[in-house]
mmCIF file of C-alpha atoms in Angstrom:
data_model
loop_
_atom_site.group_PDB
_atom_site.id
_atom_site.type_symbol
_atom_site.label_atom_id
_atom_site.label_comp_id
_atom_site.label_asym_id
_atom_site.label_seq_id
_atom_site.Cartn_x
_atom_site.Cartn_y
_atom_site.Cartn_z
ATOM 1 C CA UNK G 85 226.583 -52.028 105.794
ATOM 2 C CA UNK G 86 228.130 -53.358 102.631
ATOM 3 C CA UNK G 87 229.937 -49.702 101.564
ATOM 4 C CA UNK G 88 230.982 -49.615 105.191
ATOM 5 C CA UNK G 89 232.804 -53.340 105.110
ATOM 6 C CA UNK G 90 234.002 -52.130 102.015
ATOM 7 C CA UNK G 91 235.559 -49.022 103.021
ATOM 8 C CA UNK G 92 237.244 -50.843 105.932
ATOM 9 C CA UNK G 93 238.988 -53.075 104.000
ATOM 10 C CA UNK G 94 239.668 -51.063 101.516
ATOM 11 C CA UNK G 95 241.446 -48.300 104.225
ATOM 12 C CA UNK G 96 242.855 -51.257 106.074
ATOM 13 C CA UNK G 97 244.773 -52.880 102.650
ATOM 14 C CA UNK G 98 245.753 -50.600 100.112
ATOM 15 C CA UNK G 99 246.817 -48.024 102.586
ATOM 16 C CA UNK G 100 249.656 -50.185 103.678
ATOM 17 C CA UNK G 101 251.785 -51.372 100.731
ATOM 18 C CA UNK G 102 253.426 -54.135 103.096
ATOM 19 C CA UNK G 103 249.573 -55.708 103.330
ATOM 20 C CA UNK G 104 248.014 -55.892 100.161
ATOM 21 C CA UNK G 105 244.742 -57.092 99.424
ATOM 22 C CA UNK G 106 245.652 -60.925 99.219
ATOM 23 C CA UNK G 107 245.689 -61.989 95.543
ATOM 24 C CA UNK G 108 242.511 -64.274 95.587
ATOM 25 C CA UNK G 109 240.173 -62.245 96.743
ATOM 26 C CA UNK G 110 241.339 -59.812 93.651
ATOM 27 C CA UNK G 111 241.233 -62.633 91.204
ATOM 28 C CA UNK G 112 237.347 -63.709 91.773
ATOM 29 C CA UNK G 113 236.820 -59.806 92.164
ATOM 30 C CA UNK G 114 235.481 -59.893 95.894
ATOM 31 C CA UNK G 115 236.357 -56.520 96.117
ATOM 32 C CA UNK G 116 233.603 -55.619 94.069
ATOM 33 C CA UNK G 117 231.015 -58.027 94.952
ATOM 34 C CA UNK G 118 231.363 -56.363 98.860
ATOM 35 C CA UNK G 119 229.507 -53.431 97.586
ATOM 36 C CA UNK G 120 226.616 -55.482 97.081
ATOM 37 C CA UNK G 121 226.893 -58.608 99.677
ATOM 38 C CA UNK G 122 229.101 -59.578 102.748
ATOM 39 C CA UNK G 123 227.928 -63.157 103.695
ATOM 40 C CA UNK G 124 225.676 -61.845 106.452
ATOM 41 C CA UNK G 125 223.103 -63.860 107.645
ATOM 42 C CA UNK G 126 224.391 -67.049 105.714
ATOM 43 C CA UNK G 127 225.778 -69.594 107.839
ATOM 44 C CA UNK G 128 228.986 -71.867 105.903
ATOM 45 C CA UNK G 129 229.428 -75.331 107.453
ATOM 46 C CA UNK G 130 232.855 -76.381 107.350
ATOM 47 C CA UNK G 131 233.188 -80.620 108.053
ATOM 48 C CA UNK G 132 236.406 -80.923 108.692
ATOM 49 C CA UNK G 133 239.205 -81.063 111.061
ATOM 50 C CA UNK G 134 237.656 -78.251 113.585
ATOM 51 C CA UNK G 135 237.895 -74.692 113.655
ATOM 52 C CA UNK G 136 239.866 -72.201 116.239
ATOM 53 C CA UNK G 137 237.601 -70.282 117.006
ATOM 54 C CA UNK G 138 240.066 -68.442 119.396
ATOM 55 C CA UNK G 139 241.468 -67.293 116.113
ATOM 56 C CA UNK G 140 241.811 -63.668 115.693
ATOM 57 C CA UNK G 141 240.911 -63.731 111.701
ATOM 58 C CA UNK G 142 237.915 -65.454 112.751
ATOM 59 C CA UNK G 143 236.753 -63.826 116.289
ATOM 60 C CA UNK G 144 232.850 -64.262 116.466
ATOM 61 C CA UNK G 145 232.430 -66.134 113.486
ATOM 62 C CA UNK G 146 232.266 -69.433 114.592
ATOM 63 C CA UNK G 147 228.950 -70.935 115.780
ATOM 64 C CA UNK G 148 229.007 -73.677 118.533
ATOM 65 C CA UNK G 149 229.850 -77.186 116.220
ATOM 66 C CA UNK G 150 230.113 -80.854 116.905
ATOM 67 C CA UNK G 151 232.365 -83.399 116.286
ATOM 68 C CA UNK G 152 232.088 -86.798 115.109
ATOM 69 C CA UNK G 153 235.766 -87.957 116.501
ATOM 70 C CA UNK G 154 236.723 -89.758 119.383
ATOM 71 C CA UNK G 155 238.951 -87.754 122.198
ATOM 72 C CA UNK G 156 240.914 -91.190 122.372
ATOM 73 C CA UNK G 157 240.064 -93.386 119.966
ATOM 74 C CA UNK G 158 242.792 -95.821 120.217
ATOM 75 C CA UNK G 159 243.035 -99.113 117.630
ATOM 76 C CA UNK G 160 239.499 -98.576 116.692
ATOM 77 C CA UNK G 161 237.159 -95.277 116.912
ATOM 78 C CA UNK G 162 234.461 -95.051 118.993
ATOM 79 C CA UNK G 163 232.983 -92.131 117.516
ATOM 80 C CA UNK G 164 231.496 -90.886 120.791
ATOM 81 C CA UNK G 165 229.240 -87.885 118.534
ATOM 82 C CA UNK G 166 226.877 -90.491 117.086
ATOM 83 C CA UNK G 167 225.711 -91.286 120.930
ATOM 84 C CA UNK G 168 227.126 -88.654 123.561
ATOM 85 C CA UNK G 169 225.504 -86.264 124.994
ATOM 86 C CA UNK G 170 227.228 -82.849 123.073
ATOM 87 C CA UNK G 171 227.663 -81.190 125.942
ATOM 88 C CA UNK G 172 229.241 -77.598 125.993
ATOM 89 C CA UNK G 173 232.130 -78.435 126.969
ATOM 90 C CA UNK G 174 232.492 -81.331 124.665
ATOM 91 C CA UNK G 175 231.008 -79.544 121.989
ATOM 92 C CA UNK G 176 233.746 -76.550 122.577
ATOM 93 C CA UNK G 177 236.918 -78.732 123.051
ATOM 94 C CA UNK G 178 236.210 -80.170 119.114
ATOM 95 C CA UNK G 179 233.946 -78.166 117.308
ATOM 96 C CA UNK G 180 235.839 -75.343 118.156
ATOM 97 C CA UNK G 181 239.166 -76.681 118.577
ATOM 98 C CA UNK G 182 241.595 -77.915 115.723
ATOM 99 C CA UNK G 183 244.797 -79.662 116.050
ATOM 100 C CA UNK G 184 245.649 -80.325 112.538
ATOM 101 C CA UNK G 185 244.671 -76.754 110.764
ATOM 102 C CA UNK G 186 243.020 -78.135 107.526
ATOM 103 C CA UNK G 187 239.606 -76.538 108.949
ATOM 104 C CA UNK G 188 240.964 -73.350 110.396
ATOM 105 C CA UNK G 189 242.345 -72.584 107.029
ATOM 106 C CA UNK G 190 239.101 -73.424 105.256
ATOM 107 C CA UNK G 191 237.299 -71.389 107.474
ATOM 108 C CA UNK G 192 239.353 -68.865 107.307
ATOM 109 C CA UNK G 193 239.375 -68.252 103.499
ATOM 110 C CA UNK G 194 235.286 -68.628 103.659
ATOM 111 C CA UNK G 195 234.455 -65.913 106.657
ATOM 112 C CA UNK G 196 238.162 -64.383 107.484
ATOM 113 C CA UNK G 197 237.120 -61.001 109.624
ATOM 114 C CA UNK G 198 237.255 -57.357 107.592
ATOM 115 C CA UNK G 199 239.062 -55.659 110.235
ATOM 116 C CA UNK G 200 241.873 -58.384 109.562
ATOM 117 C CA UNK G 201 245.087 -58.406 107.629
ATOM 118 C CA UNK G 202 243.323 -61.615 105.721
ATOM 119 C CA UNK G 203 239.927 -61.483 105.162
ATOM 120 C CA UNK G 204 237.127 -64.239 104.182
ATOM 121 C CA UNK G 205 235.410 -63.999 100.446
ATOM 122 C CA UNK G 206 232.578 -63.805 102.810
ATOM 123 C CA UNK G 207 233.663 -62.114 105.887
ATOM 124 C CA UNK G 208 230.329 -61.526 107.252
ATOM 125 C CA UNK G 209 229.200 -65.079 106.978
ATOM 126 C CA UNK G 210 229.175 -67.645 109.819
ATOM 127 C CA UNK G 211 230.957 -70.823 110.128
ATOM 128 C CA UNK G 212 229.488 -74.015 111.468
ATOM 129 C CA UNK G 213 232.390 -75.946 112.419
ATOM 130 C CA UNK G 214 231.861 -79.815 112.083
ATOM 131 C CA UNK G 215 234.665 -82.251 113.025
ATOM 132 C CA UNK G 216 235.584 -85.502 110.977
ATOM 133 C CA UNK G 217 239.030 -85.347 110.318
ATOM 134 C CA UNK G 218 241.388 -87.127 113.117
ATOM 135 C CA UNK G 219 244.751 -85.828 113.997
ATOM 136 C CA UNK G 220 246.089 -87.654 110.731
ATOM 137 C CA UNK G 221 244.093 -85.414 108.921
ATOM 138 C CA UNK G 222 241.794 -88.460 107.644
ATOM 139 C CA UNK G 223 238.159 -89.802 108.191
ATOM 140 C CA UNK G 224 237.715 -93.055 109.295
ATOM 141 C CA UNK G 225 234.203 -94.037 108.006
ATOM 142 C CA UNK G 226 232.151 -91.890 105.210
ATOM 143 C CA UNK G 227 229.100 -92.921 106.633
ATOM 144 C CA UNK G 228 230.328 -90.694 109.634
ATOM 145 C CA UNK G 229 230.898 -87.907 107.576
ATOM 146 C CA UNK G 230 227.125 -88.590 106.212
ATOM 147 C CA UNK G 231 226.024 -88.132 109.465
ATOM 148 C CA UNK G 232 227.840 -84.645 109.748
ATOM 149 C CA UNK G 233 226.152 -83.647 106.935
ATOM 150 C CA UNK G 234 222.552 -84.464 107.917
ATOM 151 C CA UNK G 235 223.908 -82.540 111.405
ATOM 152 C CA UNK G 236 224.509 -79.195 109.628
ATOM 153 C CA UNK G 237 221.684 -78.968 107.368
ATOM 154 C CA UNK G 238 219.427 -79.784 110.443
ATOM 155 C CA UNK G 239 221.585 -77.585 112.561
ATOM 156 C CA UNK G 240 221.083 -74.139 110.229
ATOM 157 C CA UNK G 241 223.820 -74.264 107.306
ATOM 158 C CA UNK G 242 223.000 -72.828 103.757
ATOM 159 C CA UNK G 243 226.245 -74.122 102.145
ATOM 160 C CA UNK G 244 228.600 -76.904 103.426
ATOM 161 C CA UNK G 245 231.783 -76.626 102.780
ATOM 162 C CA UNK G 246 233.721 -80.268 102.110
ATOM 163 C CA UNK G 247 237.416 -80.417 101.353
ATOM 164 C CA UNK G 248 237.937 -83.890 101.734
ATOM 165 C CA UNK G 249 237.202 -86.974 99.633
ATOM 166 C CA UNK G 250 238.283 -90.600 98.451
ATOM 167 C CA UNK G 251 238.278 -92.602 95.806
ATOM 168 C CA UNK G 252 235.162 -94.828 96.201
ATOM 169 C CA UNK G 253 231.490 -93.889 96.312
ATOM 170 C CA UNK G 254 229.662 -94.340 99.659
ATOM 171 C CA UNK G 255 225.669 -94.930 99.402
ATOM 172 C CA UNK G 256 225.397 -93.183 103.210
ATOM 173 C CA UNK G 257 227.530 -90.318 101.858
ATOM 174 C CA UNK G 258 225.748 -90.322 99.177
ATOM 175 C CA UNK G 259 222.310 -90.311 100.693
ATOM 176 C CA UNK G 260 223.085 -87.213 103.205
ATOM 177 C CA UNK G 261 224.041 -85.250 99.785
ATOM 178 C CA UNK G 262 220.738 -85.837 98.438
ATOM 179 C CA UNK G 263 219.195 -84.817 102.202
ATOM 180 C CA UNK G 264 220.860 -81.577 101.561
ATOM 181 C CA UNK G 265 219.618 -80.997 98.509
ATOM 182 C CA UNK G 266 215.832 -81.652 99.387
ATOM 183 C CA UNK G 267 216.776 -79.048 102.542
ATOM 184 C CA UNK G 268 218.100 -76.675 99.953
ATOM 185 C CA UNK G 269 221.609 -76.606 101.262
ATOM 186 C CA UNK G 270 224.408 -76.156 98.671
ATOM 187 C CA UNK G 271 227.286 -78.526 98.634
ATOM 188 C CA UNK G 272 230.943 -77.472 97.444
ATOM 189 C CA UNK G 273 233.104 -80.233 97.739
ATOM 190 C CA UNK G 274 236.860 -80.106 96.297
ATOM 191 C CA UNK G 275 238.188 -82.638 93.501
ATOM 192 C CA UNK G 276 241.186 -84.053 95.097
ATOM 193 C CA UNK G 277 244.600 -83.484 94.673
ATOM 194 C CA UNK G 278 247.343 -86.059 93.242
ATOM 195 C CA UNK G 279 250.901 -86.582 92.734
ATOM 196 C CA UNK G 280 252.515 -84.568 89.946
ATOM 197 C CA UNK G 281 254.625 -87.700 88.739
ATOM 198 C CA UNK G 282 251.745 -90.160 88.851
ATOM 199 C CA UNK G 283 248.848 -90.874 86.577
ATOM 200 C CA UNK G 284 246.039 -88.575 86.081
ATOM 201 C CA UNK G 285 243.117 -89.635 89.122
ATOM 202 C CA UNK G 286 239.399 -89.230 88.795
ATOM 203 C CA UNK G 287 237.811 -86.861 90.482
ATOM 204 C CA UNK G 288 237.262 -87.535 94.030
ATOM 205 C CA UNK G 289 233.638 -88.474 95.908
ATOM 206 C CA UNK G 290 231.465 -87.329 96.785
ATOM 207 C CA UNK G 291 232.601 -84.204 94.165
ATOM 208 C CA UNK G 292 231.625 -86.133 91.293
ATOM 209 C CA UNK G 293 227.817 -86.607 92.469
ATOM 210 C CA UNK G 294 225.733 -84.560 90.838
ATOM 211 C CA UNK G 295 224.834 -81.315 91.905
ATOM 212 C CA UNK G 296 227.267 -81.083 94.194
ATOM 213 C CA UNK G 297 229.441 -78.141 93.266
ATOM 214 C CA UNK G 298 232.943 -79.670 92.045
ATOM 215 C CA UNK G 299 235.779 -77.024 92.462
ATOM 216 C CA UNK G 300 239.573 -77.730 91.388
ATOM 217 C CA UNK G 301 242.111 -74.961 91.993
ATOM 218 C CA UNK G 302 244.062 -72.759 89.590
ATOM 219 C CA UNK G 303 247.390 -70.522 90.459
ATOM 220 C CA UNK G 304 248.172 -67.115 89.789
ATOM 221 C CA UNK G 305 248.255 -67.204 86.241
ATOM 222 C CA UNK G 306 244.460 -68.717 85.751
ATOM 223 C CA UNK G 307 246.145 -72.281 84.729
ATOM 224 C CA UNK G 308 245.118 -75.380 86.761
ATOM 225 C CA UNK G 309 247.607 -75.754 89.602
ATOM 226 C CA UNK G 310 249.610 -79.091 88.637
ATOM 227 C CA UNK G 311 248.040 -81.373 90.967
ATOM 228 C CA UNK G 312 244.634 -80.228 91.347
ATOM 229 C CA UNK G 313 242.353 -83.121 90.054
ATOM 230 C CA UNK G 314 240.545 -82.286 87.168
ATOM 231 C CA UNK G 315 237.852 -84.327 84.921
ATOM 232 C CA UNK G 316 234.847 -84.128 83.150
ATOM 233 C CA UNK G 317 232.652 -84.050 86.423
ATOM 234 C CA UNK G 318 234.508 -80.470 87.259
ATOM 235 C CA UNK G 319 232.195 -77.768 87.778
ATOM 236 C CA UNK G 320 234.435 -74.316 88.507
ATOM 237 C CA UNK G 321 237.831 -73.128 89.207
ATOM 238 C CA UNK G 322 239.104 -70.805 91.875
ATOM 239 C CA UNK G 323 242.317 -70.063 93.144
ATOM 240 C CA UNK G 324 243.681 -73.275 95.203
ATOM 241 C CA UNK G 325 247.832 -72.266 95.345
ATOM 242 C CA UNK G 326 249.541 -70.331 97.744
ATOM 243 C CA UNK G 327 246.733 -68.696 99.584
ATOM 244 C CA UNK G 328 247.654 -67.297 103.197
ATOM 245 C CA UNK G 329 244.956 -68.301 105.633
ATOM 246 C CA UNK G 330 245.141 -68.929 109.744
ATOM 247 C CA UNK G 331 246.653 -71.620 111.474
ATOM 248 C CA UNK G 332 245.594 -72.772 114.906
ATOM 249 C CA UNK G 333 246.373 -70.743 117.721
ATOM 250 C CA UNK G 334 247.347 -67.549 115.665
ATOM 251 C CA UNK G 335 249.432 -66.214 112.871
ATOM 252 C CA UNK G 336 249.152 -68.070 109.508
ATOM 253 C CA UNK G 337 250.938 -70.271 107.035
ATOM 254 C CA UNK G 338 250.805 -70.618 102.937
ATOM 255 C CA UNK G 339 248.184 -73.271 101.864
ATOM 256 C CA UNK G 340 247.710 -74.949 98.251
ATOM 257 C CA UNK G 341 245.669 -77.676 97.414
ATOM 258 C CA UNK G 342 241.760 -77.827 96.239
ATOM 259 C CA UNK G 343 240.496 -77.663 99.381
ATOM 260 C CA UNK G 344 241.607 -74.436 99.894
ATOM 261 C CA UNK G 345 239.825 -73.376 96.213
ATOM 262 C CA UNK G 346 236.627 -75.338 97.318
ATOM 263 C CA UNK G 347 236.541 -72.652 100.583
ATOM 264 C CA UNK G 348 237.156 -70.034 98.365
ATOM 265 C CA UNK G 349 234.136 -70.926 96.155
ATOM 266 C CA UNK G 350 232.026 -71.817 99.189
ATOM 267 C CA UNK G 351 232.822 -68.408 100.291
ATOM 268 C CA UNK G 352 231.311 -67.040 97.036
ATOM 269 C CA UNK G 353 228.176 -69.167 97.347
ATOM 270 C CA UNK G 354 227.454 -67.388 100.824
ATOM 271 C CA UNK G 355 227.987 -63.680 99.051
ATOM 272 C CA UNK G 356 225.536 -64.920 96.354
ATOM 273 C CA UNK G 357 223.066 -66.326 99.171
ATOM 274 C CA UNK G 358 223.548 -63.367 101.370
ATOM 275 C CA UNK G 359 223.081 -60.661 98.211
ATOM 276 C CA UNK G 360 220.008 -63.235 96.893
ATOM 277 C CA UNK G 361 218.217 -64.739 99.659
ATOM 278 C CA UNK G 362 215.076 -65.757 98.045
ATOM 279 C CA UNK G 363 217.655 -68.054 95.562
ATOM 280 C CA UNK G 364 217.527 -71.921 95.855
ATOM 281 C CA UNK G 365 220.551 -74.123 96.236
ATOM 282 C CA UNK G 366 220.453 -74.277 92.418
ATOM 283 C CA UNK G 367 220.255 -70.637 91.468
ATOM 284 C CA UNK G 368 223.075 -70.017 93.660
ATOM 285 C CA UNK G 369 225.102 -73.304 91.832
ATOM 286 C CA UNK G 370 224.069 -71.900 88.361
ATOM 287 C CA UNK G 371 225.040 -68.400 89.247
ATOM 288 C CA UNK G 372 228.749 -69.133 90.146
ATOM 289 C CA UNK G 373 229.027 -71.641 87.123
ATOM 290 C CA UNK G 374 227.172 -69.362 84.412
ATOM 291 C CA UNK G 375 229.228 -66.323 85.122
ATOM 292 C CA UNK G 376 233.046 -67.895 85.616
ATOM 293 C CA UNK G 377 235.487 -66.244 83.577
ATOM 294 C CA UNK G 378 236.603 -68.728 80.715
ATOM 295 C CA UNK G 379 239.549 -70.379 81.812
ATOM 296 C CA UNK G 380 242.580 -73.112 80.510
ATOM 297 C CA UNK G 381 241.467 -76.670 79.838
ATOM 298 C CA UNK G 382 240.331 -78.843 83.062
ATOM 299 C CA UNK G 383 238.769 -75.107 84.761
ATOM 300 C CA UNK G 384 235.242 -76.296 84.095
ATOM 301 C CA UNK G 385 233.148 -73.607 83.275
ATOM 302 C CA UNK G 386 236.051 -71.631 84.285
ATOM 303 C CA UNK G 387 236.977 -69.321 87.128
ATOM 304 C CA UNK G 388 235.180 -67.893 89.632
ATOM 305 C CA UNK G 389 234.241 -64.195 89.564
ATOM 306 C CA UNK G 390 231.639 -63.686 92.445
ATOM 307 C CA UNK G 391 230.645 -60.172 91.646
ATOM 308 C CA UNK G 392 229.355 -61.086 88.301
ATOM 309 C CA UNK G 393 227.411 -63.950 89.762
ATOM 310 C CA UNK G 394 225.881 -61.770 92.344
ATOM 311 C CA UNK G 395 224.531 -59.220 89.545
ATOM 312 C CA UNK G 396 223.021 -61.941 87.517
ATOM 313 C CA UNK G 397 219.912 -62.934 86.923
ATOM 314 C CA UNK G 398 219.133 -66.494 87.292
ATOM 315 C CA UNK G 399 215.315 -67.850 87.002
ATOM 316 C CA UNK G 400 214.307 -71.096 88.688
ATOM 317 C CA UNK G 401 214.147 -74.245 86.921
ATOM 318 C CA UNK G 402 210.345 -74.894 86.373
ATOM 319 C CA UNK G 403 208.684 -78.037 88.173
ATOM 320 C CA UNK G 404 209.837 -81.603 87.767
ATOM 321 C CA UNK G 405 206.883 -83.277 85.795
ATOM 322 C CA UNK G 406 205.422 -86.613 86.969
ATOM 323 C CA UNK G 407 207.300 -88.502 84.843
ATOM 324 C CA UNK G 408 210.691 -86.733 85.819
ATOM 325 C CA UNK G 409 213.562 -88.824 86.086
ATOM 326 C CA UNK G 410 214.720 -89.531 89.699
ATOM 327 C CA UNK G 411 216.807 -87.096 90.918
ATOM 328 C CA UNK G 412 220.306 -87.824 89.693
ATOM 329 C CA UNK G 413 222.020 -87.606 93.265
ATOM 330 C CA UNK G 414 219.380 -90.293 94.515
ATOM 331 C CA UNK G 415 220.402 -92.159 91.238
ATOM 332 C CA UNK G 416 224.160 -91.733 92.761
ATOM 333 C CA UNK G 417 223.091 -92.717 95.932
ATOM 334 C CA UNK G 418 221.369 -96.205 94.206
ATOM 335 C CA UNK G 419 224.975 -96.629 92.625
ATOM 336 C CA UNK G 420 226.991 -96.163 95.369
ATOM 337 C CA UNK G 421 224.070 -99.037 96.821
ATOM 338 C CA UNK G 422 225.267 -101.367 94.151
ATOM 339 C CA UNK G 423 228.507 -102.272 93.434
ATOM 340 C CA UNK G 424 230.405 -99.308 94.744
ATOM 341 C CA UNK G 425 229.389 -100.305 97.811
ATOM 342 C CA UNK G 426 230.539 -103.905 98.290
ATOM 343 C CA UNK G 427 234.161 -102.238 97.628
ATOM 344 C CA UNK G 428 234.129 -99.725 100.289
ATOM 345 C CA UNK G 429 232.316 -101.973 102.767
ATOM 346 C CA UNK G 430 235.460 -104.851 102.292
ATOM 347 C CA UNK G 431 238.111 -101.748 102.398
ATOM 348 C CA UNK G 432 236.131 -100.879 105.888
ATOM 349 C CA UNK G 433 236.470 -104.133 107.302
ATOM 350 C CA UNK G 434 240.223 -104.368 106.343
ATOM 351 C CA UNK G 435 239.923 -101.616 109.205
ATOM 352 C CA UNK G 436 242.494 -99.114 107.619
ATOM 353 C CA UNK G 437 241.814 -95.642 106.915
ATOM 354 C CA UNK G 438 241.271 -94.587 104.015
ATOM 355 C CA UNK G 439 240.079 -90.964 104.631
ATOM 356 C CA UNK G 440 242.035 -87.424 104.396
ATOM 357 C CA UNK G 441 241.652 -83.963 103.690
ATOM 358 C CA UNK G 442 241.520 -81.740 100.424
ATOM 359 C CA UNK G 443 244.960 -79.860 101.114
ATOM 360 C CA UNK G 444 248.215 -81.197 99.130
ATOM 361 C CA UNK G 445 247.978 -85.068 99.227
ATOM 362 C CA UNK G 446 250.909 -86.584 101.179
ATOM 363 C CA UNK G 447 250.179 -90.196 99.620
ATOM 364 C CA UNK G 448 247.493 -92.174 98.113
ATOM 365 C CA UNK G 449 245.389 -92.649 100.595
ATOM 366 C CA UNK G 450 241.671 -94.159 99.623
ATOM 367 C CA UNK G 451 239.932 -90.984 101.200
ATOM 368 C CA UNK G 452 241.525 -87.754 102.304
ATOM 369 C CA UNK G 453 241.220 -84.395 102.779
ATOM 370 C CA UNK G 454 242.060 -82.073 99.820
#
């Protein structure tokens, strides 16, 4: 199966000078890791803005989703998901739908097709598509987006994609992380992106909980793309700047931001998954950080190169004794409790939103997507 995807792509690319292998994919050295693993049987959960699913790059890759937004949620959201009845119909006009593009991108980058001009890192994977982002591109409660994540790892996904964030911790946010992590579902989550001009941001939450998988984005040259968020919480680099992926309702646009390197990476985790299936969440994390190609300052452990964490070996940590500390995303989770909390819970009452995607920030909005 593998040699035949990669024969495919291979014929279907470097044939054609006008259509080139897309520079990414050469960069973590996908190429190679195809010979070994394509993503299939892994399924990527992508909470975000929706998916196309009508896309051709992404034709019977996406799975039946949900969404968490209101059709018309007017002054104040209703967030009909938490209560309706997710009916198919429902369930196909949002899950499957996406009228901003952040998520059709994503998704794109993670499971893109073989037979396509633009394939996925893992273009035998499947994509869960969960919706949080409204047609601003924001979330409106991170609780919500808590809920989304309990959703997919009950609902079958092995990694879930996030590229989106904010600037304050959330203890429900935090709490579904750690309910992934007991379901041994790996989190990669993007570290925000900032103005070039402005003052150097922390990176973004829920990235910074532990053992999520923090990714920022480098360009072309294997530098840190100038307003990727960086900091010492940074776990791995992958490319994040001018990456071609879909856009809703075909064709496909130039994307740069960290959300876009956090798909890339998610991608990866789904080739390591599919090529090691009897791996925990944590063999697969260690994997992709252990093997990345040293990088410039603010990479983390450096740059992703999927085919050598696929032919690693990577041995599972031995049993937490009795008197092991509590896990350290619970201990996030108790933080978030504390202070952290009364914060967001006064910004939430304010009734703003304060929640946006991972792509190329437009302002400084409290939460986003990369």
């Amino acid at each position: 199966m593998c040699s035949t995807l990669l024969a495919l792509l291979l014929s279907a690319h470097t044939g054609r000078a006008s259509t080139p292998l897309p520079w990414h994919l050469s960069a973590v050295n996908a190429p190679e890791a195809w010979q070994t693993a394509t993503g299939e049987g892994v399924t990527v959960a992508v909470i975000d803005s929706g998916v196309d699913a009508d896309h051709p790059d992404l034709a019977g890759a996406v799975l039946p989703g949900r969404s968490y937004v209101d059709i018309d949620p007017g002054a104040e959201p209703r967030l009909l998901a938490l209560g309706s009845d997710p009916s198919p119909v429902y369930e196909r006009a949002f899950g499957q739908a996406d009228p901003v593009g952040h998520g059709t991108a994503v998704a794109g980058l993670i499971a893109g097709r073989a037979e396509t001009r633009h394939p996925g890192v893992a273009p035998d994977a499947s994509i869960l598509p969960v919706r949080v982002l409204d047609d601003e591109n924001r979330y409106h409660d991170s609780s919500m987006v808590g809920a989304a994540v309990e959703w997919a790892v009950d609902n079958g996904a092995d990694v879930i994609n996030l590229s989106l964030g904010g600037h304050y911790d959330s203890a429900p946010f935090a709490e579904a992380v750690a309910y992934a992590e007991r379901h041994d579902v790996l989190i990669v989550a993007c570290t925000g992106n900032q103005h070039q001009d402005e003052p150097d941001e922390d990176v973004w939450f829920p990235a910074r909980v532990p053992d999520v998988l923090a990714v920022t984005g480098s360009d072309q040259h294997g530098e840190r793309w100038q307003t990727a968020v960086t900091g010492a919480e940074t776990d791995l680099a992958a490319p994040g700047a001018n990456l071609t992926a879909p856009k809703p309702g075909g064709g496909h646009k130039i994307v740069t931001g960290t959300s876009f390197a956090s798909a890339v990476v998610s991608g990866a985790a789904a080739l390591v998954r599919s090529a090691h299936p009897a791996w925990n969440a944590d063999q697969v994390r260690r994997a992709l950080t252990e093997t990345a190609a040293d990088g410039a300052p603010g990479l983390g452990s450096g740059i992703l190169d999927v085919a050598a964490a696929i032919e690693t070996e990577v041995d599972p940590l031995p049993p937490a004794s009795p008197e092991a500390q509590v896990s350290p995303v619970w201990s996030a989770a108790a933080t978030a409790a504390g202070g952290g909390l009364l914060g967001m819970s006064a910004l939430l009452l304010r009734g703003g939103r304060w929640t946006q995607g991972c792509g190329r920030a437009t302002g400084r909005p409290r939460t986003m997507a990369g």
